[in-house]
Amino acid sequence: MGCSGFVYSLCIAKSLIETNVAKCVLISTSDTYSKLIEIKNENVSSIFGDAAASCIVEKNDIKTSIGLFDLGSDGEGFRDLIVHNRSLKKDFNEENSLCMNGPAMFSFAIREVPKTITNTLKKNNLKKKDIDYFILHQANLYMLNSIREKLNIDKEKMLNFIDYGNTTSSTIPIVLYEGIKSKKIKSGNKVLICGFGLGASWSSTIIKVSQKLINNINKVID
């Protein structure tokens, strides 16, 4: 699911645990878009970065820590971010590198992201004022600011960390990690996370940060 992948994976993990198929689920996101990018194409080469992130979801966490989800896709936008015939061609060239229709992807995000965030709040019986932080897929700063302004979200509540660029499915866990590392995100905080992009697709939910999560990340930092 590309940029929506982490939240979709979180939904699958929660479902597996709630139906007693699993007690503990490892989620790992890893994308190397550098393999798909023609360096001369500055529309994409200046945006994307490679990264990986992992987390573990356990049975004791899901009832209090992970809320209801809002998921969706619109197949009409599949050509707006695509690699043509990549699996069929051995030689890498401009014709089979990553192609992105930037204006179309921007229009999609401005149209659908506010909807999924609003739907997620309604499903969880919460309002914007109840959310401590919003973490959106780190597509690019201009897009994130445009979405924030459309939703009228306080700048301080929108966490961004774009040092690594657009790392597709890893952007949300990276920002969550950095938010806890910097001590902005604290135990008990409600964080709305939202992925969007490839497909075109979108995915949102709300997580309540536990002290256990804080402690585990602090162990990694130490």
PDB file of C-alpha atoms in Angstrom:
ATOM      1  CA  MET A   1       0.000   0.000   0.000  1.00  0.00           C
ATOM      2  CA  GLY A   2       2.996   2.311  -0.233  1.00  0.00           C
ATOM      3  CA  CYS A   3       2.599   5.489   1.809  1.00  0.00           C
ATOM      4  CA  SER A   4      -0.575   4.142   3.463  1.00  0.00           C
ATOM      5  CA  GLY A   5       1.113   0.869   4.332  1.00  0.00           C
ATOM      6  CA  PHE A   6       1.994   1.385   7.985  1.00  0.00           C
ATOM      7  CA  VAL A   7      -1.550   2.233   9.081  1.00  0.00           C
ATOM      8  CA  TYR A   8      -2.980  -0.606   6.971  1.00  0.00           C
ATOM      9  CA  SER A   9      -0.478  -2.984   8.607  1.00  0.00           C
ATOM     10  CA  LEU A  10      -1.509  -1.727  12.030  1.00  0.00           C
ATOM     11  CA  CYS A  11      -5.136  -2.472  11.159  1.00  0.00           C
ATOM     12  CA  ILE A  12      -4.258  -6.006  10.034  1.00  0.00           C
ATOM     13  CA  ALA A  13      -2.196  -6.591  13.185  1.00  0.00           C
ATOM     14  CA  LYS A  14      -5.061  -5.440  15.398  1.00  0.00           C
ATOM     15  CA  SER A  15      -7.516  -7.681  13.516  1.00  0.00           C
ATOM     16  CA  LEU A  16      -5.258 -10.739  13.839  1.00  0.00           C
ATOM     17  CA  ILE A  17      -4.955 -10.205  17.578  1.00  0.00           C
ATOM     18  CA  GLU A  18      -8.646  -9.457  18.178  1.00  0.00           C
ATOM     19  CA  THR A  19      -9.637 -12.667  16.366  1.00  0.00           C
ATOM     20  CA  ASN A  20      -7.079 -14.703  18.373  1.00  0.00           C
ATOM     21  CA  VAL A  21      -5.107 -15.608  15.275  1.00  0.00           C
ATOM     22  CA  ALA A  22      -2.014 -14.030  16.831  1.00  0.00           C
ATOM     23  CA  LYS A  23      -0.878 -12.749  20.214  1.00  0.00           C
ATOM     24  CA  CYS A  24       1.995 -10.646  18.952  1.00  0.00           C
ATOM     25  CA  VAL A  25       2.571  -9.135  15.501  1.00  0.00           C
ATOM     26  CA  LEU A  26       5.770  -7.648  14.094  1.00  0.00           C
ATOM     27  CA  ILE A  27       5.252  -4.831  11.594  1.00  0.00           C
ATOM     28  CA  SER A  28       8.183  -3.890   9.388  1.00  0.00           C
ATOM     29  CA  THR A  29       8.142  -1.194   6.709  1.00  0.00           C
ATOM     30  CA  SER A  30      11.019  -0.916   4.268  1.00  0.00           C
ATOM     31  CA  ASP A  31      11.208   0.917   0.951  1.00  0.00           C
ATOM     32  CA  THR A  32      14.199   1.622  -1.288  1.00  0.00           C
ATOM     33  CA  TYR A  33      12.812   4.041  -3.833  1.00  0.00           C
ATOM     34  CA  SER A  34      16.351   4.998  -4.819  1.00  0.00           C
ATOM     35  CA  LYS A  35      16.312   1.832  -6.940  1.00  0.00           C
ATOM     36  CA  LEU A  36      13.329   3.173  -8.875  1.00  0.00           C
ATOM     37  CA  ILE A  37      14.349   6.794  -9.367  1.00  0.00           C
ATOM     38  CA  GLU A  38      16.055   8.336 -12.362  1.00  0.00           C
ATOM     39  CA  ILE A  39      18.403  10.854 -10.736  1.00  0.00           C
ATOM     40  CA  LYS A  40      17.885  13.333 -13.590  1.00  0.00           C
ATOM     41  CA  ASN A  41      14.166  13.475 -12.791  1.00  0.00           C
ATOM     42  CA  GLU A  42      14.248  16.156 -10.103  1.00  0.00           C
ATOM     43  CA  ASN A  43      10.484  15.933  -9.590  1.00  0.00           C
ATOM     44  CA  VAL A  44      11.039  12.690  -7.694  1.00  0.00           C
ATOM     45  CA  SER A  45      14.779  12.454  -6.960  1.00  0.00           C
ATOM     46  CA  SER A  46      14.617  15.529  -4.712  1.00  0.00           C
ATOM     47  CA  ILE A  47      11.711  14.153  -2.674  1.00  0.00           C
ATOM     48  CA  PHE A  48      12.146  10.464  -1.871  1.00  0.00           C
ATOM     49  CA  GLY A  49      14.486   8.743   0.580  1.00  0.00           C
ATOM     50  CA  ASP A  50      15.160   5.157   1.683  1.00  0.00           C
ATOM     51  CA  ALA A  51      14.260   3.986   5.192  1.00  0.00           C
ATOM     52  CA  ALA A  52      12.968   1.123   7.307  1.00  0.00           C
ATOM     53  CA  ALA A  53      11.021   0.965  10.558  1.00  0.00           C
ATOM     54  CA  SER A  54       9.666  -1.804  12.777  1.00  0.00           C
ATOM     55  CA  CYS A  55       7.281  -2.121  15.698  1.00  0.00           C
ATOM     56  CA  ILE A  56       5.612  -4.878  17.706  1.00  0.00           C
ATOM     57  CA  VAL A  57       1.886  -4.968  18.479  1.00  0.00           C
ATOM     58  CA  GLU A  58       0.827  -7.123  21.442  1.00  0.00           C
ATOM     59  CA  LYS A  59      -2.533  -8.287  22.749  1.00  0.00           C
ATOM     60  CA  ASN A  60      -2.390  -6.159  25.888  1.00  0.00           C
ATOM     61  CA  ASP A  61      -1.955  -3.007  23.803  1.00  0.00           C
ATOM     62  CA  ILE A  62      -4.782  -3.023  21.291  1.00  0.00           C
ATOM     63  CA  LYS A  63      -7.885  -2.339  23.433  1.00  0.00           C
ATOM     64  CA  THR A  64      -6.594   0.851  24.999  1.00  0.00           C
ATOM     65  CA  SER A  65      -3.918   1.941  22.527  1.00  0.00           C
ATOM     66  CA  ILE A  66      -5.324   1.566  18.995  1.00  0.00           C
ATOM     67  CA  GLY A  67      -8.620   3.118  17.912  1.00  0.00           C
ATOM     68  CA  LEU A  68     -10.982   2.497  15.015  1.00  0.00           C
ATOM     69  CA  PHE A  69      -9.693   2.894  11.461  1.00  0.00           C
ATOM     70  CA  ASP A  70     -10.775   4.746   8.351  1.00  0.00           C
ATOM     71  CA  LEU A  71      -9.420   3.122   5.179  1.00  0.00           C
ATOM     72  CA  GLY A  72     -10.066   3.687   1.505  1.00  0.00           C
ATOM     73  CA  SER A  73      -8.761   3.825  -2.034  1.00  0.00           C
ATOM     74  CA  ASP A  74      -9.568   5.333  -5.410  1.00  0.00           C
ATOM     75  CA  GLY A  75      -8.221   3.265  -8.289  1.00  0.00           C
ATOM     76  CA  GLU A  76      -8.655   6.076 -10.792  1.00  0.00           C
ATOM     77  CA  GLY A  77      -5.448   7.618  -9.463  1.00  0.00           C
ATOM     78  CA  PHE A  78      -3.214   4.580  -9.906  1.00  0.00           C
ATOM     79  CA  ARG A  79      -1.285   6.173 -12.785  1.00  0.00           C
ATOM     80  CA  ASP A  80      -0.397   9.279 -10.767  1.00  0.00           C
ATOM     81  CA  LEU A  81       2.396   7.464  -8.914  1.00  0.00           C
ATOM     82  CA  ILE A  82       3.635   4.440 -10.809  1.00  0.00           C
ATOM     83  CA  VAL A  83       6.599   2.471 -12.120  1.00  0.00           C
ATOM     84  CA  HIS A  84       5.769   1.287 -15.636  1.00  0.00           C
ATOM     85  CA  ASN A  85       6.753  -2.316 -16.483  1.00  0.00           C
ATOM     86  CA  ARG A  86       9.468  -2.399 -13.847  1.00  0.00           C
ATOM     87  CA  SER A  87       9.037  -6.093 -13.088  1.00  0.00           C
ATOM     88  CA  LEU A  88       9.278  -6.946 -16.780  1.00  0.00           C
ATOM     89  CA  LYS A  89      12.500  -5.092 -17.589  1.00  0.00           C
ATOM     90  CA  LYS A  90      15.996  -5.895 -16.374  1.00  0.00           C
ATOM     91  CA  ASP A  91      17.641  -2.714 -17.601  1.00  0.00           C
ATOM     92  CA  PHE A  92      16.911   0.418 -15.598  1.00  0.00           C
ATOM     93  CA  ASN A  93      16.171   3.513 -17.649  1.00  0.00           C
ATOM     94  CA  GLU A  94      13.915   6.550 -17.730  1.00  0.00           C
ATOM     95  CA  GLU A  95      11.020   4.592 -19.236  1.00  0.00           C
ATOM     96  CA  ASN A  96      10.740   2.166 -16.317  1.00  0.00           C
ATOM     97  CA  SER A  97      11.635   4.525 -13.459  1.00  0.00           C
ATOM     98  CA  LEU A  98       9.239   6.062 -10.952  1.00  0.00           C
ATOM     99  CA  CYS A  99       6.772   8.497 -12.524  1.00  0.00           C
ATOM    100  CA  MET A 100       4.725  10.936 -10.455  1.00  0.00           C
ATOM    101  CA  ASN A 101       2.019  13.376 -11.437  1.00  0.00           C
ATOM    102  CA  GLY A 102       2.732  15.931  -8.730  1.00  0.00           C
ATOM    103  CA  PRO A 103      -0.296  18.217  -9.243  1.00  0.00           C
ATOM    104  CA  ALA A 104      -2.674  15.231  -9.319  1.00  0.00           C
ATOM    105  CA  MET A 105      -1.192  13.757  -6.122  1.00  0.00           C
ATOM    106  CA  PHE A 106      -1.440  17.147  -4.420  1.00  0.00           C
ATOM    107  CA  SER A 107      -5.102  17.502  -5.443  1.00  0.00           C
ATOM    108  CA  PHE A 108      -5.815  13.985  -4.190  1.00  0.00           C
ATOM    109  CA  ALA A 109      -4.205  14.690  -0.805  1.00  0.00           C
ATOM    110  CA  ILE A 110      -5.973  18.021  -0.317  1.00  0.00           C
ATOM    111  CA  ARG A 111      -9.291  16.370  -1.202  1.00  0.00           C
ATOM    112  CA  GLU A 112      -9.099  13.040   0.644  1.00  0.00           C
ATOM    113  CA  VAL A 113      -6.859  13.556   3.688  1.00  0.00           C
ATOM    114  CA  PRO A 114      -9.178  16.045   5.439  1.00  0.00           C
ATOM    115  CA  LYS A 115     -12.061  13.619   4.803  1.00  0.00           C
ATOM    116  CA  THR A 116     -10.323  10.602   6.318  1.00  0.00           C
ATOM    117  CA  ILE A 117      -9.144  12.595   9.336  1.00  0.00           C
ATOM    118  CA  THR A 118     -12.690  13.880   9.921  1.00  0.00           C
ATOM    119  CA  ASN A 119     -14.110  10.357   9.521  1.00  0.00           C
ATOM    120  CA  THR A 120     -11.550   8.933  11.946  1.00  0.00           C
ATOM    121  CA  LEU A 121     -12.434  11.490  14.601  1.00  0.00           C
ATOM    122  CA  LYS A 122     -16.147  10.705  14.196  1.00  0.00           C
ATOM    123  CA  LYS A 123     -15.611   6.938  14.379  1.00  0.00           C
ATOM    124  CA  ASN A 124     -13.668   7.346  17.628  1.00  0.00           C
ATOM    125  CA  ASN A 125     -16.114   9.900  19.097  1.00  0.00           C
ATOM    126  CA  LEU A 126     -13.407  12.541  19.341  1.00  0.00           C
ATOM    127  CA  LYS A 127     -12.911  16.114  18.182  1.00  0.00           C
ATOM    128  CA  LYS A 128      -9.794  17.855  16.885  1.00  0.00           C
ATOM    129  CA  LYS A 129      -9.291  19.475  20.279  1.00  0.00           C
ATOM    130  CA  ASP A 130      -9.029  15.996  21.868  1.00  0.00           C
ATOM    131  CA  ILE A 131      -5.996  15.083  19.739  1.00  0.00           C
ATOM    132  CA  ASP A 132      -2.603  16.008  21.154  1.00  0.00           C
ATOM    133  CA  TYR A 133      -0.688  15.484  17.915  1.00  0.00           C
ATOM    134  CA  PHE A 134      -1.358  14.754  14.257  1.00  0.00           C
ATOM    135  CA  ILE A 135       1.215  12.685  12.354  1.00  0.00           C
ATOM    136  CA  LEU A 136       0.644  12.582   8.610  1.00  0.00           C
ATOM    137  CA  HIS A 137       2.623  10.799   5.936  1.00  0.00           C
ATOM    138  CA  GLN A 138       5.589  13.072   5.209  1.00  0.00           C
ATOM    139  CA  ALA A 139       4.959  13.625   1.499  1.00  0.00           C
ATOM    140  CA  ASN A 140       6.418  17.129   1.467  1.00  0.00           C
ATOM    141  CA  LEU A 141       6.227  20.143   3.759  1.00  0.00           C
ATOM    142  CA  TYR A 142       4.145  22.304   1.428  1.00  0.00           C
ATOM    143  CA  MET A 143       1.473  19.617   1.134  1.00  0.00           C
ATOM    144  CA  LEU A 144       1.413  19.038   4.900  1.00  0.00           C
ATOM    145  CA  ASN A 145       1.031  22.739   5.629  1.00  0.00           C
ATOM    146  CA  SER A 146      -1.779  23.001   3.069  1.00  0.00           C
ATOM    147  CA  ILE A 147      -3.649  20.107   4.699  1.00  0.00           C
ATOM    148  CA  ARG A 148      -3.099  21.579   8.169  1.00  0.00           C
ATOM    149  CA  GLU A 149      -4.477  24.943   7.069  1.00  0.00           C
ATOM    150  CA  LYS A 150      -7.523  23.354   5.419  1.00  0.00           C
ATOM    151  CA  LEU A 151      -8.308  21.453   8.628  1.00  0.00           C
ATOM    152  CA  ASN A 152      -7.501  24.479  10.798  1.00  0.00           C
ATOM    153  CA  ILE A 153      -5.095  22.470  12.977  1.00  0.00           C
ATOM    154  CA  ASP A 154      -2.731  24.338  15.286  1.00  0.00           C
ATOM    155  CA  LYS A 155       0.805  24.328  13.921  1.00  0.00           C
ATOM    156  CA  GLU A 156       2.141  23.008  17.246  1.00  0.00           C
ATOM    157  CA  LYS A 157      -0.078  19.931  16.967  1.00  0.00           C
ATOM    158  CA  MET A 158       1.248  18.846  13.575  1.00  0.00           C
ATOM    159  CA  LEU A 159       4.466  16.860  13.976  1.00  0.00           C
ATOM    160  CA  ASN A 160       6.774  16.891  10.954  1.00  0.00           C
ATOM    161  CA  PHE A 161      10.226  15.381  10.507  1.00  0.00           C
ATOM    162  CA  ILE A 162      11.374  15.607   6.906  1.00  0.00           C
ATOM    163  CA  ASP A 163      15.137  15.202   7.382  1.00  0.00           C
ATOM    164  CA  TYR A 164      15.013  11.846   5.559  1.00  0.00           C
ATOM    165  CA  GLY A 165      12.647  12.954   2.811  1.00  0.00           C
ATOM    166  CA  ASN A 166       9.568  11.020   1.748  1.00  0.00           C
ATOM    167  CA  THR A 167      10.376   7.492   2.954  1.00  0.00           C
ATOM    168  CA  THR A 168       6.913   6.229   1.911  1.00  0.00           C
ATOM    169  CA  SER A 169       5.597   3.613   4.375  1.00  0.00           C
ATOM    170  CA  SER A 170       8.186   4.446   7.063  1.00  0.00           C
ATOM    171  CA  THR A 171       7.413   8.146   7.504  1.00  0.00           C
ATOM    172  CA  ILE A 172       4.751   7.757  10.206  1.00  0.00           C
ATOM    173  CA  PRO A 173       6.712   5.420  12.530  1.00  0.00           C
ATOM    174  CA  ILE A 174       9.805   7.614  12.070  1.00  0.00           C
ATOM    175  CA  VAL A 175       7.929  10.760  13.131  1.00  0.00           C
ATOM    176  CA  LEU A 176       6.346   8.875  16.045  1.00  0.00           C
ATOM    177  CA  TYR A 177       9.794   7.732  17.166  1.00  0.00           C
ATOM    178  CA  GLU A 178      11.280  11.207  16.799  1.00  0.00           C
ATOM    179  CA  GLY A 179       8.343  12.740  18.669  1.00  0.00           C
ATOM    180  CA  ILE A 180       8.895  10.452  21.635  1.00  0.00           C
ATOM    181  CA  LYS A 181      12.665  10.831  21.443  1.00  0.00           C
ATOM    182  CA  SER A 182      12.349  14.623  21.627  1.00  0.00           C
ATOM    183  CA  LYS A 183       9.931  14.238  24.575  1.00  0.00           C
ATOM    184  CA  LYS A 184       7.158  16.085  22.748  1.00  0.00           C
ATOM    185  CA  ILE A 185       4.930  13.014  22.769  1.00  0.00           C
ATOM    186  CA  LYS A 186       4.161  11.848  26.297  1.00  0.00           C
ATOM    187  CA  SER A 187       2.359   8.939  27.906  1.00  0.00           C
ATOM    188  CA  GLY A 188      -1.401   9.303  27.567  1.00  0.00           C
ATOM    189  CA  ASN A 189      -1.230  11.495  24.472  1.00  0.00           C
ATOM    190  CA  LYS A 190      -3.728  10.802  21.709  1.00  0.00           C
ATOM    191  CA  VAL A 191      -2.035  10.831  18.302  1.00  0.00           C
ATOM    192  CA  LEU A 192      -3.939  10.712  15.022  1.00  0.00           C
ATOM    193  CA  ILE A 193      -1.876   9.052  12.300  1.00  0.00           C
ATOM    194  CA  CYS A 194      -2.745   9.248   8.605  1.00  0.00           C
ATOM    195  CA  GLY A 195      -1.112   7.648   5.571  1.00  0.00           C
ATOM    196  CA  PHE A 196      -1.969   8.526   1.987  1.00  0.00           C
ATOM    197  CA  GLY A 197      -0.575   8.169  -1.518  1.00  0.00           C
ATOM    198  CA  LEU A 198       0.113   5.221  -3.804  1.00  0.00           C
ATOM    199  CA  GLY A 199      -2.996   3.656  -5.275  1.00  0.00           C
ATOM    200  CA  ALA A 200      -4.388   6.215  -4.620  1.00  0.00           C
ATOM    201  CA  SER A 201      -5.136   5.166  -1.040  1.00  0.00           C
ATOM    202  CA  TRP A 202      -5.570   6.561   2.454  1.00  0.00           C
ATOM    203  CA  SER A 203      -5.601   5.194   6.006  1.00  0.00           C
ATOM    204  CA  SER A 204      -6.086   6.751   9.434  1.00  0.00           C
ATOM    205  CA  THR A 205      -6.492   5.812  13.086  1.00  0.00           C
ATOM    206  CA  ILE A 206      -5.841   7.181  16.561  1.00  0.00           C
ATOM    207  CA  ILE A 207      -3.324   5.718  18.969  1.00  0.00           C
ATOM    208  CA  LYS A 208      -3.057   6.415  22.677  1.00  0.00           C
ATOM    209  CA  VAL A 209       0.603   6.453  23.647  1.00  0.00           C
ATOM    210  CA  SER A 210       1.388   4.188  26.590  1.00  0.00           C
ATOM    211  CA  GLN A 211       4.188   4.495  29.110  1.00  0.00           C
ATOM    212  CA  LYS A 212       5.344   1.085  27.905  1.00  0.00           C
ATOM    213  CA  LEU A 213       5.916   2.494  24.408  1.00  0.00           C
ATOM    214  CA  ILE A 214       7.799   5.463  25.858  1.00  0.00           C
ATOM    215  CA  ASN A 215       9.996   3.160  27.952  1.00  0.00           C
ATOM    216  CA  ASN A 216      10.764   0.831  25.040  1.00  0.00           C
ATOM    217  CA  ILE A 217      11.817   3.697  22.772  1.00  0.00           C
ATOM    218  CA  ASN A 218      13.935   5.189  25.544  1.00  0.00           C
ATOM    219  CA  LYS A 219      15.738   1.836  25.811  1.00  0.00           C
ATOM    220  CA  VAL A 220      16.563   2.020  22.102  1.00  0.00           C
ATOM    221  CA  ILE A 221      17.801   5.598  22.483  1.00  0.00           C
ATOM    222  CA  ASP A 222      19.991   4.683  25.459  1.00  0.00           C
TER     223      ASP A 222
END
